C-alpha angles and dihedrals in degrees: 000000000000091000092055090048090054090049090055094044094051090055091047089055092041090056092046090053090052091050089051090055099256126135101232128191121201119198129176116234090252094059118103121191114203099180139023105283094188094069092053093047093048093048101040103030108027093152096054125087103181126057130181139157120248121253120184091207093057102086132250097337097040090224110172108221094204104055113049135140125183123188135179093000117161108247091233096031134110096275092052089047091061090062094040087055090046091056093043093053095044093048092047089059097040098043097047119122087221115091112259109254117248094211138011116202090342095307125105108272089220085084086080088065098039103123097230094048092046093049089049092050092048095047095045092043092053093045094052097036097248108121092187097049114146117174124246115284099027106085142003091259091052121137141186121240113255122230094266092051092048089052091053092059100028111145106229114186092195088061092053117086116246114227111251093235089064095059 
């Protein structure tokens, strides 16, 4: 659909802005910001360069594709590589001479191009060293993360800093 095409394009441009050295912010149309988020992020999370909201429907990482801010990322660094991989994967599916599948395992194949799923696949794939990673349930060549891979990307709340205003 046209909406899904716009979702892909905004991530293409987002990644290109990161690679050009900018600090882009991507917000869905239904996001409202009531206060300056930059001050909070600088004060509470000075060591982090990528911020996103959580979304339970977004795969293993829960990366929300509609609320993202990246700052001070190296143009050729890991954060930029996530969006380079996003564009590579999307274009490989779109620019194929093979007809795009209507369904994969009974589910709409457009899920392979859904921005949140694609970001999740790219991030997890880069973290575990599998550039073609696609999570279980999406395609015939799907796979489940093994224990070592899950440990690499385990989300440990105790390792995450707690904002000072929460104490």
